PDB file of C-alpha atoms in Angstrom:
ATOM      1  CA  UNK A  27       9.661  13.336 -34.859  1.00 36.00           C
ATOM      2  CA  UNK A  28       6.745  12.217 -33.213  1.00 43.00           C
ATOM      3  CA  UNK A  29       7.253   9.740 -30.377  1.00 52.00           C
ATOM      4  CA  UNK A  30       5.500   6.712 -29.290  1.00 44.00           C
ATOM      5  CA  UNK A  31       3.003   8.406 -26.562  1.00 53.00           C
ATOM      6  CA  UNK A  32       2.374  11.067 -28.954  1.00 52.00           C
ATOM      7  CA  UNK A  33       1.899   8.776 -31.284  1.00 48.00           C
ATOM      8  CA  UNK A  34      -0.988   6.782 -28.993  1.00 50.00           C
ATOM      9  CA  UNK A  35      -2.056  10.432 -28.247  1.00 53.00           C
ATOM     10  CA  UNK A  36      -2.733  11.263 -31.425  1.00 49.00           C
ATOM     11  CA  UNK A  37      -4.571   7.907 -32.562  1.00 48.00           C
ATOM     12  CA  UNK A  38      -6.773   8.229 -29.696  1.00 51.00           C
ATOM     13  CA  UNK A  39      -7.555  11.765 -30.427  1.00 50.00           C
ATOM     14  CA  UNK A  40      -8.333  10.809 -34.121  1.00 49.00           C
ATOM     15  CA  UNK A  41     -10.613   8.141 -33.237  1.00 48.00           C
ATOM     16  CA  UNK A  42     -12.966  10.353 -31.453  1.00 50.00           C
ATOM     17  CA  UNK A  43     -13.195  13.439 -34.084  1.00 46.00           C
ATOM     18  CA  UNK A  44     -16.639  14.434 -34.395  1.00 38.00           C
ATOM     19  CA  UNK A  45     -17.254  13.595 -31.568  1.00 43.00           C
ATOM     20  CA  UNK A  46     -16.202  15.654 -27.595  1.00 52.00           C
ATOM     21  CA  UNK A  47     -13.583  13.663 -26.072  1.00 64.00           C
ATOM     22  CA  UNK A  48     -14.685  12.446 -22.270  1.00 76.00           C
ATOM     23  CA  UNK A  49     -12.684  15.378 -19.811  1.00 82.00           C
ATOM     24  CA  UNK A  50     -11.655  11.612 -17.764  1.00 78.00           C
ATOM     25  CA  UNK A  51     -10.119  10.711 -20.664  1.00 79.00           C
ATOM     26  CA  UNK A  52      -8.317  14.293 -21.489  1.00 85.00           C
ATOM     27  CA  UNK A  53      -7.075  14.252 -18.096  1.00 86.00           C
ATOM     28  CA  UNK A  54      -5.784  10.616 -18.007  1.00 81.00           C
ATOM     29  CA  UNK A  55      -3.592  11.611 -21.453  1.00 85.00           C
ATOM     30  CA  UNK A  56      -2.310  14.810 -20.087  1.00 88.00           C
ATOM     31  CA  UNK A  57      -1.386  12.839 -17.289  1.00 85.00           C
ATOM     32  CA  UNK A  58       0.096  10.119 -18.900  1.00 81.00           C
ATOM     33  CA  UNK A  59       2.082  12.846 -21.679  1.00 86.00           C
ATOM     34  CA  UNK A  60       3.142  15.077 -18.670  1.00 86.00           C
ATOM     35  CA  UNK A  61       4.862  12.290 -16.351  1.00 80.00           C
ATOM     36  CA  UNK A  62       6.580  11.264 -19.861  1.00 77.00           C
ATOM     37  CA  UNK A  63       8.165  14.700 -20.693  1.00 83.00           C
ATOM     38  CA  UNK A  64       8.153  16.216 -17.474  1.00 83.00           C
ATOM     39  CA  UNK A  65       7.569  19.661 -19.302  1.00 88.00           C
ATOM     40  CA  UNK A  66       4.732  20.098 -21.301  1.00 91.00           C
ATOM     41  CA  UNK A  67       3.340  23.268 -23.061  1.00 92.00           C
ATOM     42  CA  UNK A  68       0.334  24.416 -23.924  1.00 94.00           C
ATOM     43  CA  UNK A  69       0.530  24.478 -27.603  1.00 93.00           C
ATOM     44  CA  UNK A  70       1.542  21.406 -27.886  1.00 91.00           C
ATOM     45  CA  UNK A  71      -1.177  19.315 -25.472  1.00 92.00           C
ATOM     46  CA  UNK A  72      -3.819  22.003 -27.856  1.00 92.00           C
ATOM     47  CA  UNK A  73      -2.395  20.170 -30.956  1.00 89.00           C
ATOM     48  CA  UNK A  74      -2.325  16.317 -29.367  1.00 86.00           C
ATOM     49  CA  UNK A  75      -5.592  16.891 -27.609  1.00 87.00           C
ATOM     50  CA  UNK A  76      -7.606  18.731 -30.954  1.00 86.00           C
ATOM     51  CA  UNK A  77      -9.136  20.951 -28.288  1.00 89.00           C
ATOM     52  CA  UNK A  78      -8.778  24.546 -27.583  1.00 92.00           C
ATOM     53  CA  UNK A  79      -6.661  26.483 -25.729  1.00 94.00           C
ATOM     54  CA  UNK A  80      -9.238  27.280 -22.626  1.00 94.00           C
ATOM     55  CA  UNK A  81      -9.706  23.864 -22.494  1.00 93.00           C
ATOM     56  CA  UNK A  82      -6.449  22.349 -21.572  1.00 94.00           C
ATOM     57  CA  UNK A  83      -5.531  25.207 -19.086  1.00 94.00           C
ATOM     58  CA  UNK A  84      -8.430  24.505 -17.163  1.00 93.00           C
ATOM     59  CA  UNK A  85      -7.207  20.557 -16.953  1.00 92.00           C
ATOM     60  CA  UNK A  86      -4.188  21.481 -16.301  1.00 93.00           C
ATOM     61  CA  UNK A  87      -5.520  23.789 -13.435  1.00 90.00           C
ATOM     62  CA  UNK A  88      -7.546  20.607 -12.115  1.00 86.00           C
ATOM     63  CA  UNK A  89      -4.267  18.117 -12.703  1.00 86.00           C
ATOM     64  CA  UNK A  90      -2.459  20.739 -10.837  1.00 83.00           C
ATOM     65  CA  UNK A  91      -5.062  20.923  -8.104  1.00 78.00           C
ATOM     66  CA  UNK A  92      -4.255  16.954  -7.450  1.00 71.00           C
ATOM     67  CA  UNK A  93      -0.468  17.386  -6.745  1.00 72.00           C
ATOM     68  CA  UNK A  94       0.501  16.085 -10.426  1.00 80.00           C
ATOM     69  CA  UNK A  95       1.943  18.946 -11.623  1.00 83.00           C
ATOM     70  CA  UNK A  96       2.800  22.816 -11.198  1.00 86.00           C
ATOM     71  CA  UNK A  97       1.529  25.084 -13.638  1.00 91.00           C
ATOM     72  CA  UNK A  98       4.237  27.067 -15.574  1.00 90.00           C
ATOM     73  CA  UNK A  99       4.327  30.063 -17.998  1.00 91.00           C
ATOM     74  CA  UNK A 100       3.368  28.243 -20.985  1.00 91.00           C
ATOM     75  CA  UNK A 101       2.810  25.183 -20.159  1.00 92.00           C
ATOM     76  CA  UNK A 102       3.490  22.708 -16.544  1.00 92.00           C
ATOM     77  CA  UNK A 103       5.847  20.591 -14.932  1.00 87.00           C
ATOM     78  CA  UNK A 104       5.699  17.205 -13.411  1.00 85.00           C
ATOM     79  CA  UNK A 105       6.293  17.460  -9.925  1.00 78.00           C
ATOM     80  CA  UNK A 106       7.556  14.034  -9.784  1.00 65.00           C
ATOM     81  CA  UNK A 107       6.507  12.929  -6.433  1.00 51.00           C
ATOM     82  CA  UNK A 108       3.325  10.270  -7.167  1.00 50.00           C
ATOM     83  CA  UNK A 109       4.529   6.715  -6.103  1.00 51.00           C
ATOM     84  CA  UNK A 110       4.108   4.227  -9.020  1.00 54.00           C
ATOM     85  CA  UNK A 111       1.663   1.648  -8.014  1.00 59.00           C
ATOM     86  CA  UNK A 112       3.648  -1.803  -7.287  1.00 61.00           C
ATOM     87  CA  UNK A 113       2.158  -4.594 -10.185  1.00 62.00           C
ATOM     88  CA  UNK A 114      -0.709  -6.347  -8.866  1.00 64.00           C
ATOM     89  CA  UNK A 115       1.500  -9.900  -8.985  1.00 59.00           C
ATOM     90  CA  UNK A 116       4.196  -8.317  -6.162  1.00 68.00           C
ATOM     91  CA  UNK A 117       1.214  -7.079  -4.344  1.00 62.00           C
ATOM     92  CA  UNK A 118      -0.389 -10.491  -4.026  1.00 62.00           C
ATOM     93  CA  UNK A 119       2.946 -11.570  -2.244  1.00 59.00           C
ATOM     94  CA  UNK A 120       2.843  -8.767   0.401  1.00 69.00           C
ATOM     95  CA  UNK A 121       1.609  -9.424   3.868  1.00 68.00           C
ATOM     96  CA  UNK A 122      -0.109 -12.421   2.556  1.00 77.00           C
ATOM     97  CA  UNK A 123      -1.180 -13.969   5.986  1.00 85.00           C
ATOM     98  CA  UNK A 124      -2.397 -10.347   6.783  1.00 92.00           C
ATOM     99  CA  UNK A 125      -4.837  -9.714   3.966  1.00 92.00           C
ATOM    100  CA  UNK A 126      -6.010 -13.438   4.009  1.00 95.00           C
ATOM    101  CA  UNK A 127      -7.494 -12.619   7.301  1.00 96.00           C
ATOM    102  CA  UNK A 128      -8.668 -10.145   6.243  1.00 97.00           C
ATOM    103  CA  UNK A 129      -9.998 -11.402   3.282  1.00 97.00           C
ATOM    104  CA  UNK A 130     -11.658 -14.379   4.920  1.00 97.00           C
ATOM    105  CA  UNK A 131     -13.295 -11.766   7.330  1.00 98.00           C
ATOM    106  CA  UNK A 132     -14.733  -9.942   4.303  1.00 98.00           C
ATOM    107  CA  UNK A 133     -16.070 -12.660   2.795  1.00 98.00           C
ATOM    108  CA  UNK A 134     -17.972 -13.761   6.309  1.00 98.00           C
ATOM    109  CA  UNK A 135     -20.013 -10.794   5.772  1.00 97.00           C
ATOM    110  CA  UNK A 136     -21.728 -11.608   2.603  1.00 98.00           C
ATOM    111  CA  UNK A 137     -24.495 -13.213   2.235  1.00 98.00           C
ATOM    112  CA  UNK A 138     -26.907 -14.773  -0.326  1.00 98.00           C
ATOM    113  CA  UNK A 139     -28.356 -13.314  -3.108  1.00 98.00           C
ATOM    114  CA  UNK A 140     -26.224 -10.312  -2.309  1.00 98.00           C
ATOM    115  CA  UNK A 141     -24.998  -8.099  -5.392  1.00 98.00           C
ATOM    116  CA  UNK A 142     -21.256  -7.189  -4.604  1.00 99.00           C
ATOM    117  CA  UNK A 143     -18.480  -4.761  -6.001  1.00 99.00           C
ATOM    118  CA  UNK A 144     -14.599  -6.284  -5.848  1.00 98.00           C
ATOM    119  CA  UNK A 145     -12.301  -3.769  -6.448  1.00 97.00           C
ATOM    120  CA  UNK A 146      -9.005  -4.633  -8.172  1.00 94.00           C
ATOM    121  CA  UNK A 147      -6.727  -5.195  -5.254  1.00 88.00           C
ATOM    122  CA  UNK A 148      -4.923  -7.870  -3.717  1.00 90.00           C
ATOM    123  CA  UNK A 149      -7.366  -8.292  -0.587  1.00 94.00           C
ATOM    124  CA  UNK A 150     -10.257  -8.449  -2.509  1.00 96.00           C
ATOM    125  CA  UNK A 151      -8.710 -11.134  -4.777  1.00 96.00           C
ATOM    126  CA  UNK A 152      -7.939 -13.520  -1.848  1.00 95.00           C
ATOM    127  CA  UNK A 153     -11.530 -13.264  -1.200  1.00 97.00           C
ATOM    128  CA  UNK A 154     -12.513 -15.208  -4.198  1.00 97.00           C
ATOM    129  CA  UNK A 155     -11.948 -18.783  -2.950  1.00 96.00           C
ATOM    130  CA  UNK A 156     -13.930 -17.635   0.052  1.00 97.00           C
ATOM    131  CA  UNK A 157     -17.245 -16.896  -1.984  1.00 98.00           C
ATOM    132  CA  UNK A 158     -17.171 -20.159  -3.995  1.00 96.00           C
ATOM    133  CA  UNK A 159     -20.208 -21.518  -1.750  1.00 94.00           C
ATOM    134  CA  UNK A 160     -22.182 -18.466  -2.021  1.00 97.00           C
ATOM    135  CA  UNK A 161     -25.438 -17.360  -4.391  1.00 98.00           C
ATOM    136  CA  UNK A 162     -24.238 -14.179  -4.873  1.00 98.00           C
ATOM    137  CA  UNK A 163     -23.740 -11.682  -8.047  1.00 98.00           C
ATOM    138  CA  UNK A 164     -20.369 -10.317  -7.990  1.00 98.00           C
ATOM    139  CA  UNK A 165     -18.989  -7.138 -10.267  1.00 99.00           C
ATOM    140  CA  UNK A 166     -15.480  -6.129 -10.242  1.00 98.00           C
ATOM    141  CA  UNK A 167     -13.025  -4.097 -12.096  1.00 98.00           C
ATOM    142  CA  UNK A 168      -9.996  -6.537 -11.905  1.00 96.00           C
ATOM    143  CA  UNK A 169      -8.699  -8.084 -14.701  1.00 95.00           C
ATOM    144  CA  UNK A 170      -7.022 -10.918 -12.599  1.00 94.00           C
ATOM    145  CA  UNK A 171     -10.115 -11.345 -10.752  1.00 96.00           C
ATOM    146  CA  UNK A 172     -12.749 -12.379 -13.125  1.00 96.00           C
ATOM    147  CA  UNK A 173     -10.094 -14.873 -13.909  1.00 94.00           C
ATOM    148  CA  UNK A 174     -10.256 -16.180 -10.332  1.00 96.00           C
ATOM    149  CA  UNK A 175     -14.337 -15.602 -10.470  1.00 98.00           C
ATOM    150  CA  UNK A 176     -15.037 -18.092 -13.275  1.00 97.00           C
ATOM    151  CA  UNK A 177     -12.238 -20.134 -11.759  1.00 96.00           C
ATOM    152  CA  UNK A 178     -14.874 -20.532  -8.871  1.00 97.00           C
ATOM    153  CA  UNK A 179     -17.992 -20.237 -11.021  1.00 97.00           C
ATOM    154  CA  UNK A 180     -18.977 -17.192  -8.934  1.00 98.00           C
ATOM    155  CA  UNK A 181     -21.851 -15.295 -11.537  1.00 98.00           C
ATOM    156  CA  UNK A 182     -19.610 -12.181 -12.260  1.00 98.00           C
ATOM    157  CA  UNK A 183     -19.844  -9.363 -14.627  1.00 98.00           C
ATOM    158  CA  UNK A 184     -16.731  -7.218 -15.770  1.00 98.00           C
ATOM    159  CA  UNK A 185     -16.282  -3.449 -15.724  1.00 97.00           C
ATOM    160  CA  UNK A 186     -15.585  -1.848 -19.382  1.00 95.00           C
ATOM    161  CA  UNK A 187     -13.102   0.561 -20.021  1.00 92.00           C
ATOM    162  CA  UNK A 188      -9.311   1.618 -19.872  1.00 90.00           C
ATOM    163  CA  UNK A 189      -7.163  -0.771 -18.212  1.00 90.00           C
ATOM    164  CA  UNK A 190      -4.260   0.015 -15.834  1.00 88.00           C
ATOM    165  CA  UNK A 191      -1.686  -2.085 -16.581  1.00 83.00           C
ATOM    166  CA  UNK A 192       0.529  -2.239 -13.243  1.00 82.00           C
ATOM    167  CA  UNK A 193      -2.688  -2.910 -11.384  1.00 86.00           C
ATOM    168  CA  UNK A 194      -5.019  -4.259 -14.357  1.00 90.00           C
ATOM    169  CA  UNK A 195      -7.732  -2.336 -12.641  1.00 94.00           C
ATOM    170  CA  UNK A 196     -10.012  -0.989 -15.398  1.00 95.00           C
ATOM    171  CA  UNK A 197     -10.749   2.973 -15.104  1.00 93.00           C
ATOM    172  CA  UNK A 198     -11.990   5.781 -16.858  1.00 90.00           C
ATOM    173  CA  UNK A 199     -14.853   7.407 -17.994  1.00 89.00           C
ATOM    174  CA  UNK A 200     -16.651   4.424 -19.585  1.00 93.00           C
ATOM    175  CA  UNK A 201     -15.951   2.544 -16.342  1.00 95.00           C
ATOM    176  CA  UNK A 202     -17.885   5.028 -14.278  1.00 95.00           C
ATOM    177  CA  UNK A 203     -20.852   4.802 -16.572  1.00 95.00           C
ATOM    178  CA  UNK A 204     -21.244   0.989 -16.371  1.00 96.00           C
ATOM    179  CA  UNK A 205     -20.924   1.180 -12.182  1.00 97.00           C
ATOM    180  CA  UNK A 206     -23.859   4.248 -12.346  1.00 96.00           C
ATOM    181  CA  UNK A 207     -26.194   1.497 -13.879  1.00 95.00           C
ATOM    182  CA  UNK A 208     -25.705  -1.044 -10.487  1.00 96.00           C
ATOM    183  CA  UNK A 209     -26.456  -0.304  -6.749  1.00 97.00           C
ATOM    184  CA  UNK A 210     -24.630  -3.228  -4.588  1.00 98.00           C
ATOM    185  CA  UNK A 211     -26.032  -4.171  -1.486  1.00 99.00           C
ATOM    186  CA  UNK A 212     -22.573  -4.233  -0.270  1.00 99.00           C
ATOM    187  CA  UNK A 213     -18.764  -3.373  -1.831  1.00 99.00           C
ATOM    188  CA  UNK A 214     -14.764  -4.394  -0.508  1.00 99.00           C
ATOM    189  CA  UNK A 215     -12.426  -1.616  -1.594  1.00 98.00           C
ATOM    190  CA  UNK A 216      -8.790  -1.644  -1.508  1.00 96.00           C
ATOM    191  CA  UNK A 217      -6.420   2.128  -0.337  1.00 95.00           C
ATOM    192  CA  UNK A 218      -3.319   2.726  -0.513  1.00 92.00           C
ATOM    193  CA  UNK A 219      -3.301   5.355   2.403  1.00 93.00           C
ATOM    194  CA  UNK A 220      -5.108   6.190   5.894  1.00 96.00           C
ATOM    195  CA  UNK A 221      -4.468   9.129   8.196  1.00 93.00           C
ATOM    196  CA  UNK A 222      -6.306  11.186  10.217  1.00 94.00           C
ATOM    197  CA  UNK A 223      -5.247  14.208   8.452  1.00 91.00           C
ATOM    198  CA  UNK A 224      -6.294  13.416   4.884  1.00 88.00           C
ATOM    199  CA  UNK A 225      -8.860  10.184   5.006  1.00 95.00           C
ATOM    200  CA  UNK A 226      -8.578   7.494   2.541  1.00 96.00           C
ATOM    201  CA  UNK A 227      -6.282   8.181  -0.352  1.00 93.00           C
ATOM    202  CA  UNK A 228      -5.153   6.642  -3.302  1.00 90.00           C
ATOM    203  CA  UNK A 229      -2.129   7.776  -5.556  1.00 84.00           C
ATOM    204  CA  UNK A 230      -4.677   7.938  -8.850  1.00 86.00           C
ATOM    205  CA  UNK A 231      -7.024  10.130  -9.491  1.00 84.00           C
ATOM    206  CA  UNK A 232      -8.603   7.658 -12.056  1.00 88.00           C
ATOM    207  CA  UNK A 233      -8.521   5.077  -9.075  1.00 91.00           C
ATOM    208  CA  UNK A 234     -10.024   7.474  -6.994  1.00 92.00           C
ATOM    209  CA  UNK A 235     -13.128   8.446  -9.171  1.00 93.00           C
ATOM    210  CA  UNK A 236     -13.633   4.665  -9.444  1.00 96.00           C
ATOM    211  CA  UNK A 237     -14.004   3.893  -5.626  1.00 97.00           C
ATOM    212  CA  UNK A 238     -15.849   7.594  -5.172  1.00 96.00           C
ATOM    213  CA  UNK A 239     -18.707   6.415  -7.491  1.00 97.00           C
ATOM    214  CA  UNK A 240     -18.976   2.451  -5.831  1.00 98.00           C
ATOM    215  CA  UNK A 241     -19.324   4.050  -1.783  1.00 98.00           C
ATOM    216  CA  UNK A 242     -22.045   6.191  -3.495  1.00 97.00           C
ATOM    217  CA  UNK A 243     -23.868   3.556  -5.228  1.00 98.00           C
ATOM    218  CA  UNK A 244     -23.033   1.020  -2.040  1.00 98.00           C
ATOM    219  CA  UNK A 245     -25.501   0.334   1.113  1.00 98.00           C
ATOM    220  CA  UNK A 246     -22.479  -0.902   3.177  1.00 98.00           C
ATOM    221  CA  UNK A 247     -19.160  -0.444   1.630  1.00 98.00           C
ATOM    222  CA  UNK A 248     -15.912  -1.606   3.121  1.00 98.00           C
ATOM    223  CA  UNK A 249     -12.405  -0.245   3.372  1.00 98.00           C
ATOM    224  CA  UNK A 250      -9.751  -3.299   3.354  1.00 98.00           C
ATOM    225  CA  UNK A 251      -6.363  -2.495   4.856  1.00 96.00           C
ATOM    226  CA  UNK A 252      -3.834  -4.113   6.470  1.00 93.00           C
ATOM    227  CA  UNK A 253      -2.064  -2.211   9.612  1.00 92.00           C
ATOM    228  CA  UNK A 254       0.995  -1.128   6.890  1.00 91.00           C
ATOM    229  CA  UNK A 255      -1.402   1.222   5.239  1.00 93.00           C
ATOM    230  CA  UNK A 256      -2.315   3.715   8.354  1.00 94.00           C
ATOM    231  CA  UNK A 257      -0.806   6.956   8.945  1.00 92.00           C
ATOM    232  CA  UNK A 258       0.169   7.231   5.067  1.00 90.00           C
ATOM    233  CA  UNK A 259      -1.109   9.630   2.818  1.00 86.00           C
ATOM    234  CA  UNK A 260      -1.624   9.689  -0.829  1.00 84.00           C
ATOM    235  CA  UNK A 261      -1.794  12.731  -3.291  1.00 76.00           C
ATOM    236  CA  UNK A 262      -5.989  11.746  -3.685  1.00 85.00           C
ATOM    237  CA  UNK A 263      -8.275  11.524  -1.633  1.00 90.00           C
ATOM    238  CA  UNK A 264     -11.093   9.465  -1.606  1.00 95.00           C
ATOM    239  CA  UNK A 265     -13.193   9.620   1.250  1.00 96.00           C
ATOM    240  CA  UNK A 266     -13.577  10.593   5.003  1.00 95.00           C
ATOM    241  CA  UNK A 267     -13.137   8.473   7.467  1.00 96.00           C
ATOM    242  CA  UNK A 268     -16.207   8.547   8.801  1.00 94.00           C
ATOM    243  CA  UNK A 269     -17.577   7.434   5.133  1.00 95.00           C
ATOM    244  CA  UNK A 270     -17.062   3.552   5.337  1.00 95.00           C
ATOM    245  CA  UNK A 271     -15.870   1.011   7.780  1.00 97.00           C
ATOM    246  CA  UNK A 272     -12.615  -0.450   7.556  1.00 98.00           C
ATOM    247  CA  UNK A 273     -11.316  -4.369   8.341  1.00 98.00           C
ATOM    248  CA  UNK A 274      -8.058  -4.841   9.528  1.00 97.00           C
ATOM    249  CA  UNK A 275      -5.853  -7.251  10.802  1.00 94.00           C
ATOM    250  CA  UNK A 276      -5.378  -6.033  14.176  1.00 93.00           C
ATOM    251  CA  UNK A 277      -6.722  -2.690  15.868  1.00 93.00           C
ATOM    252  CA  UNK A 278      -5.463   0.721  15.891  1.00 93.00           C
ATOM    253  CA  UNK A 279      -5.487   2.772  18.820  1.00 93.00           C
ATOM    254  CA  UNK A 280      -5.044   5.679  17.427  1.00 94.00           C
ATOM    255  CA  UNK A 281      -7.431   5.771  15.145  1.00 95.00           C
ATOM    256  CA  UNK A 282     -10.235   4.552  17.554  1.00 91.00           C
ATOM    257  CA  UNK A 283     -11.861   8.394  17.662  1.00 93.00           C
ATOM    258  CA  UNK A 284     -12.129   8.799  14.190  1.00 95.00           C
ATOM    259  CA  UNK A 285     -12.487   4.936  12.205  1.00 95.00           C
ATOM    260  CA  UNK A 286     -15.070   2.227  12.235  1.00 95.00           C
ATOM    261  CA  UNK A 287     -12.718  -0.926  12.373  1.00 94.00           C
ATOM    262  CA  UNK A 288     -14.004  -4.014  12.587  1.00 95.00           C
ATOM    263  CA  UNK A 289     -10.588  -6.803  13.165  1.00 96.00           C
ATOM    264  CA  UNK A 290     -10.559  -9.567  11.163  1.00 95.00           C
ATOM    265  CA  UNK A 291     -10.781 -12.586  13.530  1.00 86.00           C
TER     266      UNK A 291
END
């Protein structure tokens, strides 16, 4: 008997017949069916995915490659060690007085007629109320932030595509071809993680591909993070440290040699 992410599996899979299904989109199902079952084989993710067998070994290979899973005769294993994202409504009530600051910082920095990316975290959603008074064009990925956007009648446009729902940050494939269309003069992304070791990380590789494709398409992107999210480290990278500059609520010492902080005042 077929069960209910199988089920979703297999609708999805239907729907694009005739046509190649997006490897973003493979990889986010195997992902999704793999966490589920915690053993997976081969056969099986062929039959789901309508692809061949070459095909899913080689995203499994890649899923493997990002700490997901371990590759097993016949199939893989969920390695069960990827932190769930906390929901974007407990998020907002973390540190609160810390990404304010921070937020309020941000926001300092923009100016007029500026085209900005807001990613879908909880710093860059205090920002809002901070941008009401500005002529600016702002695009973002959130879900709870356009909300918040035409709250302030801030012009805003809204990423298409698959939508996370802890985090109602919308992903995927058809999110990454809308972004490739904009270049933003400047962007505010959220991270989980920060070390020295490792960078910028997130714990989604979807989330990751997101923020990878805004610092590209960004003249001066920012990092947002509050001092709880140095020295940890996340199964994805994102970027360097040397890539972006970072705001935070108070400075790091550690981290002088190797980050461009700017302290939220």
């Amino acid at each position: 008997m077929i069960d209910f992410l199988e089920a979703l599996l297999y609708n999805v899979v239907e729907s694009e017949k005739g046509d190649k299904m997006l490897k973003t989109k493979r990889l986010e199902l195997l992902k999704e069916l793999v966490e589920q079952k915690k053993l997976v084989h081969v056969e099986e993710c062929v039959q789901l995915l309508n692809t061949s067998e070459s095909t899913v070994r080689r995203d499994l290979e890649e899923l493997e490659k990002e700490g997901i899973l371990t590759r097993v005769h016949g199939g893989a294993k969920y390695n069960g060690k990827i932190k769930d994202e906390p929901k974007i409504s407990t998020k907002l009530k973390t540190n609160f007085y810390e990404k304010d600051l921070i937020a309020k910082h941000a926001s300092q920095i923009v100016e007029d007629r500026d085209c900005i990316f807001l990613d879908a975290g909880s710093t860059t959603y205090n920002m809002i109320p901070y941008l009401a008074d500005k002529d600016i064009t702002v695009i973002t990925n959130g879900i709870t932030h356009i909300d918040r956007l035409i709250e302030y009648n801030i012009e805003s446009y809204l990423v298409g595509g698959y939508i996370k729902p802890s985090t109602k940050a919308i992903l995927g494939e058809e999110a990454v071809l809308f972004l490739q269309k904009y270049y933003f003069d400047k962007a505010f992304i959220g991270v989980n993680g920060i070390s020295i070791e490792n960078g910028f990380s997130t714990p989604d590789i979807r989330e990751s591909t997101i923020k990878q494709v805004v610092i590209s398409r960004t003249k001066s992107p920012y990092f947002l993070a509050d001092h709880t999210k140095f020295d940890q480290s996340y199964f994805v990278k994102i970027a360097d440290l040397s890539d972006c500059k970072v705001i935070v609520d108070q400075y790091i010492e550690k981290y002088k040699e190797h980050i461009k902080m700017e302290v939220a005042q």
